[in-house]
CSV table of C-alpha atoms in Angstrom, one decimal:
chain,number,residue,atom,x,y,z
A,17,UNK,CA,-11.6,-21.9,6.3
A,18,UNK,CA,-12.4,-18.2,5.8
A,19,UNK,CA,-13.7,-16.5,2.8
A,20,UNK,CA,-14.5,-13.1,1.3
A,21,UNK,CA,-16.9,-12.2,-1.0
A,22,UNK,CA,-16.1,-11.1,-5.0
A,23,UNK,CA,-17.1,-7.6,-3.7
A,24,UNK,CA,-14.9,-7.7,-0.5
A,25,UNK,CA,-12.2,-8.4,-2.8
A,26,UNK,CA,-12.5,-5.3,-4.6
A,27,UNK,CA,-12.3,-3.4,-1.5
A,28,UNK,CA,-9.7,-5.0,-0.1
A,29,UNK,CA,-7.5,-4.5,-3.2
A,30,UNK,CA,-8.3,-0.9,-3.5
A,31,UNK,CA,-8.0,-0.4,0.4
A,32,UNK,CA,-4.6,-1.9,0.3
A,33,UNK,CA,-3.5,-0.4,-2.9
A,34,UNK,CA,-4.1,3.1,-1.4
A,35,UNK,CA,-3.2,2.2,1.3
A,36,UNK,CA,-0.7,5.2,2.7
A,37,UNK,CA,0.7,6.0,-0.5
A,38,UNK,CA,-1.3,9.0,-0.6
A,39,UNK,CA,1.2,10.8,1.8
A,40,UNK,CA,4.6,10.7,0.0
A,41,UNK,CA,3.3,10.1,-3.4
A,42,UNK,CA,3.4,14.2,-4.2
A,43,UNK,CA,7.4,14.2,-3.4
A,44,UNK,CA,8.3,11.4,-4.8
A,45,UNK,CA,6.9,11.7,-8.4
A,46,UNK,CA,7.7,15.5,-8.4
A,47,UNK,CA,11.3,15.0,-7.6
A,48,UNK,CA,11.8,12.7,-10.9
A,49,UNK,CA,8.6,14.0,-13.6
A,50,UNK,CA,8.2,17.6,-12.3
A,51,UNK,CA,5.0,19.2,-12.7
A,52,UNK,CA,3.8,16.3,-15.2
A,53,UNK,CA,3.9,13.8,-12.1
A,54,UNK,CA,0.3,13.0,-12.4
A,55,UNK,CA,0.9,11.4,-15.4
A,56,UNK,CA,3.2,8.9,-14.0
A,57,UNK,CA,1.0,8.1,-10.9
A,58,UNK,CA,-1.9,7.6,-13.1
A,59,UNK,CA,0.1,5.0,-15.3
A,60,UNK,CA,1.9,2.9,-12.7
A,61,UNK,CA,-0.9,1.7,-10.8
A,62,UNK,CA,-1.5,-0.4,-14.1
A,63,UNK,CA,1.2,-2.6,-13.0
A,64,UNK,CA,-1.2,-4.4,-10.6
A,65,UNK,CA,-3.3,-5.7,-12.7
A,66,UNK,CA,-0.8,-7.8,-14.9
A,67,UNK,CA,0.9,-9.0,-11.4
A,68,UNK,CA,-2.5,-9.5,-10.1
A,69,UNK,CA,-3.7,-11.4,-13.0
A,70,UNK,CA,-0.7,-13.6,-13.0
A,71,UNK,CA,-1.1,-14.3,-9.5
A,72,UNK,CA,-4.6,-15.4,-10.3
A,73,UNK,CA,-3.7,-17.8,-12.9
A,74,UNK,CA,-0.8,-19.4,-11.0
A,75,UNK,CA,-3.4,-20.3,-8.2
A,76,UNK,CA,-6.1,-21.5,-10.4
A,77,UNK,CA,-4.8,-25.0,-10.4
A,78,UNK,CA,-3.7,-24.8,-6.3
A,79,UNK,CA,-7.3,-23.9,-5.1
A,80,UNK,CA,-6.5,-23.2,-0.8
A,81,UNK,CA,-3.0,-22.4,-1.6
A,82,UNK,CA,-1.4,-18.7,-1.5
A,83,UNK,CA,1.6,-18.0,-3.5
A,84,UNK,CA,4.3,-19.3,-0.6
A,85,UNK,CA,3.1,-22.9,-0.8
A,86,UNK,CA,2.4,-22.9,-4.5
A,87,UNK,CA,6.4,-21.8,-4.8
A,88,UNK,CA,7.6,-24.9,-2.7
A,89,UNK,CA,5.4,-27.0,-5.0
A,90,UNK,CA,7.1,-25.5,-8.0
A,91,UNK,CA,10.4,-24.7,-6.6
A,92,UNK,CA,11.2,-27.1,-4.2
A,93,UNK,CA,10.8,-27.2,-0.7
A,94,UNK,CA,14.0,-25.3,0.3
A,95,UNK,CA,14.0,-22.9,-2.2
A,96,UNK,CA,10.1,-22.5,-1.1
A,97,UNK,CA,11.5,-22.1,2.4
A,98,UNK,CA,14.0,-19.3,1.3
A,99,UNK,CA,11.4,-17.2,-0.5
A,100,UNK,CA,8.9,-17.4,2.3
A,101,UNK,CA,11.8,-16.2,5.1
A,102,UNK,CA,12.5,-13.3,2.3
A,103,UNK,CA,9.0,-12.7,1.7
A,104,UNK,CA,8.2,-12.2,5.5
A,105,UNK,CA,11.1,-10.0,6.5
A,106,UNK,CA,10.4,-7.9,3.5
A,107,UNK,CA,6.6,-7.4,4.5
A,108,UNK,CA,7.1,-7.2,8.0
A,109,UNK,CA,9.8,-4.8,7.7
A,110,UNK,CA,7.9,-2.5,5.4
A,111,UNK,CA,5.2,-2.7,7.9
A,112,UNK,CA,7.4,-1.4,10.7
A,113,UNK,CA,8.3,1.3,8.7
A,114,UNK,CA,5.0,2.4,7.6
A,115,UNK,CA,4.3,2.2,11.8
A,116,UNK,CA,7.0,4.4,12.5
A,117,UNK,CA,5.8,6.9,10.2
A,118,UNK,CA,2.1,6.8,11.7
A,119,UNK,CA,4.2,8.1,14.9
A,120,UNK,CA,6.0,10.6,12.9
A,121,UNK,CA,2.9,12.2,11.0
A,122,UNK,CA,0.9,12.4,14.1
A,123,UNK,CA,3.4,14.0,16.0
A,124,UNK,CA,3.8,16.4,13.4
A,125,UNK,CA,0.1,17.4,12.9
A,126,UNK,CA,-2.3,16.7,15.8
A,127,UNK,CA,-0.7,15.4,18.5
A,128,UNK,CA,2.8,17.1,19.2
A,129,UNK,CA,2.7,16.1,22.8
A,130,UNK,CA,2.3,12.9,23.1
A,131,UNK,CA,4.9,10.3,23.0
A,132,UNK,CA,5.8,8.7,19.9
A,133,UNK,CA,5.6,5.3,21.9
A,134,UNK,CA,1.7,5.8,23.0
A,135,UNK,CA,0.9,6.6,19.3
A,136,UNK,CA,2.6,3.8,18.1
A,137,UNK,CA,1.4,1.0,20.8
A,138,UNK,CA,-2.3,2.5,19.9
A,139,UNK,CA,-1.7,1.8,16.5
A,140,UNK,CA,-0.4,-1.8,16.7
A,141,UNK,CA,-3.2,-2.5,19.4
A,142,UNK,CA,-5.8,-1.8,16.6
A,143,UNK,CA,-3.5,-3.4,14.3
A,144,UNK,CA,-3.3,-6.5,16.8
A,145,UNK,CA,-7.1,-6.8,17.6
A,146,UNK,CA,-7.9,-6.7,13.8
A,147,UNK,CA,-5.5,-9.1,12.6
A,148,UNK,CA,-6.7,-11.5,15.2
A,149,UNK,CA,-10.4,-11.0,14.5
A,150,UNK,CA,-9.6,-12.6,11.3
A,151,UNK,CA,-9.7,-12.2,7.2
A,152,UNK,CA,-13.6,-11.7,6.9
A,153,UNK,CA,-13.3,-8.8,9.5
A,154,UNK,CA,-10.6,-7.4,7.8
A,155,UNK,CA,-12.1,-7.5,4.6
A,156,UNK,CA,-15.5,-6.0,6.3
A,157,UNK,CA,-13.6,-3.6,7.7
A,158,UNK,CA,-11.5,-1.9,4.8
A,159,UNK,CA,-15.1,-2.1,3.2
A,160,UNK,CA,-16.6,0.1,5.7
A,161,UNK,CA,-13.6,2.4,6.2
A,162,UNK,CA,-12.0,2.8,2.7
A,163,UNK,CA,-14.9,5.1,1.7
A,164,UNK,CA,-14.3,7.5,4.3
A,165,UNK,CA,-10.7,7.5,3.8
A,166,UNK,CA,-11.3,8.4,0.0
A,167,UNK,CA,-14.2,11.1,1.2
A,168,UNK,CA,-11.4,12.5,3.4
A,169,UNK,CA,-9.1,13.0,0.3
A,170,UNK,CA,-11.7,14.3,-1.9
A,171,UNK,CA,-12.7,16.9,0.4
A,172,UNK,CA,-9.1,17.6,0.9
A,173,UNK,CA,-8.7,18.3,-3.2
A,174,UNK,CA,-12.0,20.1,-3.3
A,175,UNK,CA,-11.9,22.5,-0.5
A,176,UNK,CA,-7.6,23.3,-2.1
A,177,UNK,CA,-9.6,24.4,-5.5
A,178,UNK,CA,-9.8,28.1,-4.2
A,179,UNK,CA,-5.6,27.8,-3.9
A,180,UNK,CA,-5.1,26.7,-7.3
A,181,UNK,CA,-2.3,28.5,-9.3
A,182,UNK,CA,-3.3,27.6,-12.9
A,183,UNK,CA,0.2,28.5,-14.1
A,184,UNK,CA,1.9,26.1,-12.0
A,185,UNK,CA,0.2,23.3,-14.3
A,186,UNK,CA,1.6,24.6,-17.6
A,187,UNK,CA,3.6,23.6,-19.6
A,188,UNK,CA,2.7,20.0,-20.2
A,189,UNK,CA,5.3,17.6,-21.3
A,190,UNK,CA,7.8,20.6,-20.8
A,191,UNK,CA,10.8,17.8,-20.5
A,192,UNK,CA,9.4,15.5,-22.8
A,193,UNK,CA,8.0,11.8,-22.2
A,194,UNK,CA,11.1,10.7,-20.4
A,195,UNK,CA,10.4,12.3,-17.0
A,196,UNK,CA,6.9,10.6,-17.2
A,197,UNK,CA,8.5,7.3,-17.8
A,198,UNK,CA,11.3,7.5,-15.1
A,199,UNK,CA,8.3,8.6,-12.5
A,200,UNK,CA,6.7,5.6,-13.5
A,201,UNK,CA,9.7,3.2,-12.6
A,202,UNK,CA,10.5,5.5,-9.6
A,203,UNK,CA,7.2,4.6,-8.3
A,204,UNK,CA,6.7,0.9,-9.4
A,205,UNK,CA,6.9,-0.3,-6.0
A,206,UNK,CA,3.6,1.4,-4.8
A,207,UNK,CA,1.7,-1.3,-6.5
A,208,UNK,CA,4.3,-3.9,-5.5
A,209,UNK,CA,3.4,-3.5,-2.2
A,210,UNK,CA,-0.1,-4.5,-2.8
A,211,UNK,CA,1.1,-7.3,-4.8
A,212,UNK,CA,3.1,-9.0,-2.1
A,213,UNK,CA,-0.3,-9.0,0.4
A,214,UNK,CA,-2.1,-10.3,-2.5
A,215,UNK,CA,0.3,-13.4,-3.1
A,216,UNK,CA,-0.8,-14.5,0.8
A,217,UNK,CA,-4.4,-13.4,0.7
A,218,UNK,CA,-5.3,-15.3,-2.4
A,219,UNK,CA,-6.1,-18.2,-0.5
A,220,UNK,CA,-9.2,-16.5,1.0
A,221,UNK,CA,-11.0,-15.4,-2.4
A,222,UNK,CA,-13.5,-17.2,-3.9
A,223,UNK,CA,-12.0,-18.9,-6.9
A,224,UNK,CA,-15.5,-20.0,-8.5
A,225,UNK,CA,-15.9,-16.0,-9.7
A,226,UNK,CA,-12.8,-15.9,-11.6
A,227,UNK,CA,-14.3,-13.5,-13.8
A,228,UNK,CA,-15.9,-10.9,-11.1
A,229,UNK,CA,-12.0,-11.0,-9.2
A,230,UNK,CA,-10.7,-10.3,-12.5
A,231,UNK,CA,-12.8,-7.2,-13.0
A,232,UNK,CA,-12.5,-5.9,-9.4
A,233,UNK,CA,-8.8,-5.9,-9.4
A,234,UNK,CA,-9.2,-3.6,-12.7
A,235,UNK,CA,-11.8,-1.4,-11.0
A,236,UNK,CA,-9.8,-0.9,-7.8
A,237,UNK,CA,-6.7,0.0,-9.8
A,238,UNK,CA,-8.1,2.3,-12.4
A,239,UNK,CA,-10.0,3.8,-9.4
A,240,UNK,CA,-6.8,4.2,-7.1
A,241,UNK,CA,-5.1,5.4,-10.0
A,242,UNK,CA,-7.2,8.5,-10.7
A,243,UNK,CA,-7.5,9.3,-7.1
A,244,UNK,CA,-3.8,9.3,-6.6
A,245,UNK,CA,-3.4,11.4,-9.7
A,246,UNK,CA,-5.6,13.8,-8.6
A,247,UNK,CA,-3.9,14.4,-5.5
A,248,UNK,CA,-0.7,14.8,-7.1
A,249,UNK,CA,-1.8,17.4,-9.5
A,250,UNK,CA,-3.7,19.4,-6.4
A,251,UNK,CA,-0.1,19.6,-4.7
A,252,UNK,CA,1.5,20.9,-7.7
A,253,UNK,CA,-1.3,23.3,-8.5
A,254,UNK,CA,-1.5,24.6,-5.0
A,255,UNK,CA,2.4,24.5,-3.6
A,256,UNK,CA,4.2,24.3,-7.0
A,257,UNK,CA,6.7,21.7,-8.5
A,258,UNK,CA,9.6,23.1,-6.4
A,259,UNK,CA,7.9,23.6,-3.3
A,260,UNK,CA,6.1,19.8,-3.2
A,261,UNK,CA,9.7,18.3,-3.5
A,262,UNK,CA,10.5,20.1,-0.2
A,263,UNK,CA,7.4,18.8,1.6
A,264,UNK,CA,7.6,15.3,3.2
A,265,UNK,CA,4.1,15.4,4.2
A,266,UNK,CA,2.2,17.6,1.5
A,267,UNK,CA,-1.1,16.0,1.9
A,268,UNK,CA,-0.9,17.5,5.7
A,269,UNK,CA,0.3,20.8,4.7
A,270,UNK,CA,-3.0,21.1,2.8
A,271,UNK,CA,-5.3,19.8,5.3
A,272,UNK,CA,-4.0,22.7,7.2
A,273,UNK,CA,-4.9,25.3,4.7
A,274,UNK,CA,-8.2,24.0,4.0
A,275,UNK,CA,-11.0,26.6,5.4
A,276,UNK,CA,-14.8,26.1,4.7
A,277,UNK,CA,-16.6,29.5,4.1
A,278,UNK,CA,-13.8,31.8,5.7
A,279,UNK,CA,-15.1,30.7,9.1
A,280,UNK,CA,-13.8,26.6,9.8
A,281,UNK,CA,-10.0,26.0,9.2
A,282,UNK,CA,-7.3,24.2,10.4
A,283,UNK,CA,-9.4,20.9,10.1
A,284,UNK,CA,-6.5,18.6,9.6
A,285,UNK,CA,-7.6,16.5,12.6
A,286,UNK,CA,-11.1,15.3,11.2
A,287,UNK,CA,-8.8,14.3,8.2
A,288,UNK,CA,-6.1,12.8,10.2
A,289,UNK,CA,-9.0,10.7,11.9
A,290,UNK,CA,-10.0,9.1,8.6
A,291,UNK,CA,-6.4,8.6,7.2
A,292,UNK,CA,-6.1,6.6,10.3
A,293,UNK,CA,-8.1,4.2,8.7
A,294,UNK,CA,-5.7,3.9,5.9
A,295,UNK,CA,-3.0,3.7,8.2
A,296,UNK,CA,-4.7,0.4,10.0
A,297,UNK,CA,-5.9,-0.8,6.7
A,298,UNK,CA,-2.3,-0.9,5.4
A,299,UNK,CA,-0.2,-2.1,8.3
A,300,UNK,CA,-2.6,-4.7,9.0
A,301,UNK,CA,-2.4,-5.9,5.7
A,302,UNK,CA,1.6,-6.3,6.1
A,303,UNK,CA,1.2,-7.6,9.6
A,304,UNK,CA,-1.0,-10.6,8.0
A,305,UNK,CA,1.1,-11.2,5.3
A,306,UNK,CA,4.0,-11.4,7.7
A,307,UNK,CA,2.3,-13.9,10.0
A,308,UNK,CA,1.3,-16.0,6.7
A,309,UNK,CA,5.2,-16.0,5.8
A,310,UNK,CA,5.9,-17.5,9.2
A,311,UNK,CA,3.3,-19.7,9.4
A,312,UNK,CA,4.4,-21.4,6.4
A,313,UNK,CA,8.3,-21.4,7.2
A,314,UNK,CA,7.4,-23.0,11.0
A,315,UNK,CA,4.3,-24.5,10.2
A,316,UNK,CA,2.6,-22.9,13.7
A,317,UNK,CA,-1.3,-22.5,13.9
A,318,UNK,CA,-2.8,-19.3,14.6
A,319,UNK,CA,-2.0,-18.4,18.2
A,320,UNK,CA,-2.6,-15.3,20.4
A,321,UNK,CA,0.6,-15.1,21.8
A,322,UNK,CA,2.5,-15.7,18.3
A,323,UNK,CA,0.2,-12.6,17.2
A,324,UNK,CA,1.2,-10.9,20.2
A,325,UNK,CA,5.0,-11.2,19.9
A,326,UNK,CA,4.9,-10.1,16.4
A,327,UNK,CA,3.3,-7.2,17.2
A,328,UNK,CA,5.5,-6.3,19.9
A,329,UNK,CA,8.4,-6.9,17.7
A,330,UNK,CA,6.6,-4.3,15.2
A,331,UNK,CA,6.5,-1.9,18.1
A,332,UNK,CA,9.9,-2.3,19.7
A,333,UNK,CA,11.6,-1.8,16.2
A,334,UNK,CA,9.3,1.3,14.9
A,335,UNK,CA,9.6,3.5,18.1
A,336,UNK,CA,12.9,4.8,17.9
A,337,UNK,CA,13.4,5.3,14.1
A,338,UNK,CA,14.0,8.4,13.1
A,339,UNK,CA,11.4,10.9,11.4
A,340,UNK,CA,11.2,13.6,9.0
A,341,UNK,CA,13.0,13.2,6.0
A,342,UNK,CA,15.7,10.2,7.4
A,343,UNK,CA,12.4,8.1,7.7
A,344,UNK,CA,10.7,9.2,4.4
A,345,UNK,CA,14.2,8.4,2.2
A,346,UNK,CA,14.7,5.1,4.7
A,347,UNK,CA,11.1,3.6,3.6
A,348,UNK,CA,11.5,5.0,-0.3
A,349,UNK,CA,14.6,2.9,-0.4
A,350,UNK,CA,13.8,-0.3,1.1
A,351,UNK,CA,10.6,-0.3,-1.2
A,352,UNK,CA,12.8,0.2,-4.4
A,353,UNK,CA,15.5,-2.2,-3.2
A,354,UNK,CA,13.6,-5.2,-1.4
A,355,UNK,CA,10.1,-4.6,-2.2
A,356,UNK,CA,10.1,-4.1,-6.2
A,357,UNK,CA,12.5,-6.7,-6.8
A,358,UNK,CA,10.7,-9.7,-4.9
A,359,UNK,CA,7.5,-8.7,-6.3
A,360,UNK,CA,8.8,-8.0,-9.6
A,361,UNK,CA,10.6,-10.7,-10.1
A,362,UNK,CA,9.2,-13.5,-8.0
A,363,UNK,CA,5.6,-13.3,-9.6
A,364,UNK,CA,6.6,-13.5,-13.5
A,365,UNK,CA,9.3,-16.1,-12.7
A,366,UNK,CA,6.5,-18.7,-11.0
A,367,UNK,CA,3.8,-17.4,-13.9
A,368,UNK,CA,6.3,-18.7,-16.8
A,369,UNK,CA,7.6,-21.9,-14.8
A,370,UNK,CA,4.2,-23.1,-14.1
A,371,UNK,CA,3.2,-22.6,-17.9
A,372,UNK,CA,6.1,-24.1,-19.2
A,373,UNK,CA,5.3,-27.2,-16.6
A,374,UNK,CA,1.6,-27.2,-17.7
A,375,UNK,CA,2.5,-27.3,-21.5
A,376,UNK,CA,5.3,-30.1,-20.5
A,377,UNK,CA,2.3,-32.3,-18.9
A,378,UNK,CA,0.1,-31.4,-22.1
A,379,UNK,CA,3.5,-32.6,-24.4
């Protein structure tokens, strides 16, 4: 059976947790929390820690099983099948929406004349090859590409410093603490996307290194929180709160504004190539999660035709999706009304049920 190391676990956690959320997070958070949105962003990724620790605790006594299999053991066969179907639908459709956003993003930036179907087809082909190669290769890919994605984000922020408008940062907490709290609630679906992937991927994790896994989860959450918080603050400092709320892809706008020594400009093409790695990682993670759900429901083994059929389904549904604001709203609403309730309720329910059954056995 495939296994990933504790270090790869940390890198995969950070890569999937960051995913492609750096694209909409500025607009989404500023709409609710205003100029203090970066505080909400930093705090919300803390949710990944307790939910991740609950998954580690639940599966500790079920080695070699993912959370879908544990659910069937704790809740019964048919409730477990229903949860697996729900899980498959949620992660699969989220992956389709993010795939559609890839086509929209590239058409609005560096490939305006290329048909959306070609862009999406190329992306799903990369995802299919990576998924078919196995979880170990997926972890190695994340381990190699994630630092490049982070460097692209850091360079974007650093080269945006000359355009900072310090007045946009003040006053701090001008409307009190509640906008920050509401911002956390608005963004809480972002770490839950990672939690749904972890629920399926936990079977590939080395459980004999429990301490290192917990430290890796903490490190990944803290690192991603500060990267995302800094990026949100950069957008606010450059565009101001009002303009940030109007920009569907504020990060792309930052990339277009970057100048190096007043000679090299418009280098968003280079940034897009690095950020494409984040798209591949996040969509592949959701693709794998959808396959694990199908595998649990049907009992089918790993099969190239099944992978190909799932990839074709992703592409066929993603291509006709509208872009721009309509797509951004659809992703946001689906995350809030499907991803968040599923992960937010399912994991704690299993955790408390698992703890209760353990106490009964001891009693």
